[in-house]
Every structure is written in structure tokens, then in C-alpha cells.
Amino acid sequence: MDSVEKQAACGDKPREECGVFGIFGHPRAAALTYYGLVALQHRGQEAAGITSTDGTRMYSHKGLGLLTDVFRAGELEGLHGHAAIGHVRYSTAGSNTIQNAQPIALATHARNFAIAHNGNLVNARFLRIQLEDEGSLFQTTSDTEVIAHLIAKEGAGDLVDLVARAVQKIEGGFALVILSDDELIAVRDPFGLRPMVLGKLGDAHVVASESCAFETVGATLVRDVEPGELLHITRHGVKSIRFAPRRARRMCTFEHVYFARPDSDVDGWNVHSVRKQLGRILAERHPAPGEIVIGVPDSSVSAAAGYAERSGLPLETGLIKNKYIARTFIQPSQELRDLGVRLKLNAVRSVVEGKRVILIDDSIVRGTTSRRIVRLLRGAGALEVHVRISSPPYVSPCHYGIDTAKEEELIAARHSVEEIRQAIEADSLEFLTLDELMEGFGFPPASPVPFCNACFTRHYPTSLIDQTLNEGMEPIRIGG
């Protein structure tokens, strides 16, 4: 699917990155991995896969589509063993082909291992060129294979040591799960850009992108994996290894604003609670002259609840989401593309007709979907539509694992708030400020915060090595 088709199919929201899950020490490891991935399906709907091991042999199955598309004919029964890793994918790096589905398995003279990755590297292209110059052959266009080759090229020795050395050479956002015959390794990037949690299920140890996966499989959340931490999980238990010096945390704010499930706890904050507090702040600082409050489902419902609670206005279900429309790959005409929002959302006329509506959403990226929703509400009889956004204007693309438009396609990068209001045809429009967003997490204005807000500020926590390379400049070599 090219970028135009993706925009048509997915609207103008930032797209989910990927989700990873791993378990060690359970006789039904593959089945539990499947159920864990079901809970993480919101993080990627283009491909899915699971690799398991029984201690002597590894078993894999992966394919394109949702989990129910990939595992539909008894494939889980063939994934034997006590340990497994799994992945749901959205193609932030590399095209959506079966070759790029994960986990990626590698066989070397020393060992076999499989790897799955959530995130995006800012030096993947540079490292790939270096590895190809040294004789590596690539089968995919995913930056995950770059990591696999770096591990393989570290040579002989314990896998955990090879991984610890290899990940010191990569830059960007990454949460990795790596499986061999007798061990599971989990790694989180030094800034904590991508989330990862550790849990326990009886005697088994579990890792995942979000804690909601633990609730699904019956596991208990133990803690977040620390930025720059590597977990080595074997039959002897869990060993924590720090592979990078401690740095200031830069966790992705957008996990709480949009990506993560409301029932997840991410880095100590419950997602629903944060979103509800952002809605309260919106009501206090950016009130609107409306009669009812509605949220764009599903990610903005919590913020809408907070806005309604603080404003004293009724919270209504004014938009219904068709939960059976997950992907729309075929968009044969512009006319059908324009109808795309109606496939996913429907206005409830009896709720909005004759009303001044306050519409709560989490972000505006290109503005096209926002305009269609405003028109949808007006078409259902809304007298006025006042839009309030529970984050600051989105002005810069993410380079760490979230698929967003190029900067020139981001409406807030080119237009003022008033110009955006006119473009989406709203009666009024206001955003949270960055200080107000951070206040939702409990941080006072101008205080240091442990978040990456680059999409709102253009201030990235790492150098953008591949972008420099794309512009024809010579990048600094990373590692040995």
C-alpha cells in the first residue's frame, strides 16, 4: 500500500507502531502469546507472527493481516514449547510484505534466534550500508533485520552478551524481544521512547508493550522495563543488565494521548486517568459555548468524560464507531475514499440534532478527518461544532516508531490555529498548550519532564542520522 492509499484507509491519525509480547516458562506459551497479541492488536493490524521453542527446536508462523487472518487453521497447535515471542505490525519502516512480518528468525553456525521489534531506528539505513559493505545479505527492508545482523556479527559467546553489545550501536526508539532455545531477552531503548513492561504468570515471566496484555492472559504487572535495561530470562529467573548509561527519560507522550489502550498503565501513569485529566484541563482553560460533549471514539472518550465532568455539561454518545472496519485496503476511487470516514463513524442524529456540540479529539494531523467529522455532525443537524484537542498542535513527524505524515503534510506545521479552524470548518478550535499537557501528568509549568514531545516542539532527543544521510551529509559512525 502506498502512502496515498494508507492515508485513505487510515484517516489522518498517527498510526500505531507495533506491539511485542514474550513469555518464558509456560507449557502453553504460544497460545498465551496469541491472546496477549489480541490485546495489543490496536498497535498494528498489517501483519502478525509468533515464534516458539521447546528447548531444542524453534517453530514459527506469521502472515499479513489481523491475528484472526494469520492464525485461522490450527497454526497455533504447531507452535510447541515453553517459551514464545510474538508481534503485531504496522509498517513504520519497510513496506508491508510477508518478508517484513515478524518475528524475524536467523540461523547462524553458533545458534538460532528470533527477534521482534517495536520502534524505529534513526541510524538503520547507515548501519545497513555498513553491514552490506562487510558482506551481510538482507532479505527484508525492515530495520529489525539490521538489529538481527548486528547481533549475528558479534560472533561467538553467550547470546545475552552479543545482544548487549549489538544494541549499543543502534539509535532511536526500540523495545525488543529475542528468543533462542533456552532464553528470552527483552530490551528497552536508553530514553524509554517505546514502552515495555514485565509481568508474572505463575512461574512464568512475561514481557509486553502494554500492561493490558497481562490482564488478558491473567498475568500480574511487576514493573516497567527501565530505559537502557536488558532483561535476561531463563529457567533460573530474571537477570537485569544495564547496557547503556543512565540518561534523562524521554518517554513518548503520544502513548498516553492516543496510542495505548485506556486500561494500560504506561511508565507509572494509567492511560485513562491521564486522558480524563487532560479533558478536565481543556474544560478549565479552553471552554466552549456548547450544550453537549462528545468524544471521537475510541481514544478521545476518556478526555471527553473529563471535559464533561469539569464543565458540568452532559457527555453524550454522538458518534458511533463501526468496530468491524479495521482495515480498508481497496480504495478504487476518490469518491469512495471521501466516504471512508462514514465506514468508520456514524453520527447519532437524535443526540446532536439542534445542539451546539463540543467535539473532543486527541489530535489533528492532516485535518482531513477532522473536517469530515465536523461535516458529519452538521449533516446530522448539529447547530454548531466546537472542537477541542487534548494535545498541542502536531507540527513535526516522529522518527522513533510512529508513522506520521511528512512535515509538509502536517496542517499545524503550515497553518495557524485560526487557519486550521477554517480548514476543518469548525465554529471554534482550541488546543492544549505543552505546559497544560504536562500538567495532565502532574508536572508544573516549565519543570523538567521525562517525555519526548518532539512532535509538538521539533526538539528530538537523538540526532537524526539517517535523515542526515538522506540529505547527502556524512554521518558520524556509530560504535565499532
PDB file of C-alpha atoms in Angstrom, residues 288-292 294 352-359 374 377-378 381-387 425-428:
ATOM      1  CA  ALA A 288     -16.599  26.201  24.545  1.00  0.00           C
ATOM      2  CA  PRO A 289     -20.176  27.538  24.200  1.00  0.00           C
ATOM      3  CA  GLY A 290     -21.800  24.164  23.733  1.00  0.00           C
ATOM      4  CA  GLU A 291     -24.645  22.149  25.184  1.00  0.00           C
ATOM      5  CA  ILE A 292     -23.329  18.590  24.905  1.00  0.00           C
ATOM      6  CA  ILE A 294     -18.950  14.078  22.615  1.00  0.00           C
ATOM      7  CA  VAL A 352     -26.767  16.048  18.002  1.00  0.00           C
ATOM      8  CA  GLU A 353     -29.690  17.499  16.056  1.00  0.00           C
ATOM      9  CA  GLY A 354     -30.433  21.071  17.112  1.00  0.00           C
ATOM     10  CA  LYS A 355     -27.500  21.089  19.564  1.00  0.00           C
ATOM     11  CA  ARG A 356     -24.314  23.088  19.936  1.00  0.00           C
ATOM     12  CA  VAL A 357     -21.766  20.283  20.090  1.00  0.00           C
ATOM     13  CA  ILE A 358     -18.376  20.303  21.812  1.00  0.00           C
ATOM     14  CA  LEU A 359     -16.277  17.718  19.971  1.00  0.00           C
ATOM     15  CA  VAL A 374     -17.420  18.195  11.536  1.00  0.00           C
ATOM     16  CA  LEU A 377     -22.152  16.240  12.671  1.00  0.00           C
ATOM     17  CA  ARG A 378     -23.564  19.190  10.738  1.00  0.00           C
ATOM     18  CA  GLY A 381     -28.328  18.514  12.394  1.00  0.00           C
ATOM     19  CA  ALA A 382     -25.739  19.965  14.810  1.00  0.00           C
ATOM     20  CA  LEU A 383     -26.205  23.748  15.024  1.00  0.00           C
ATOM     21  CA  GLU A 384     -22.568  24.423  15.934  1.00  0.00           C
ATOM     22  CA  VAL A 385     -19.438  22.279  16.299  1.00  0.00           C
ATOM     23  CA  HIS A 386     -16.733  23.490  18.689  1.00  0.00           C
ATOM     24  CA  VAL A 387     -13.565  21.370  18.506  1.00  0.00           C
ATOM     25  CA  GLU A 425     -14.989  24.074   9.169  1.00  0.00           C
ATOM     26  CA  ALA A 426     -15.437  24.221  12.961  1.00  0.00           C
ATOM     27  CA  ASP A 427     -17.143  27.098  14.771  1.00  0.00           C
ATOM     28  CA  SER A 428     -14.196  27.274  17.167  1.00  0.00           C
TER      29      SER A 428
END
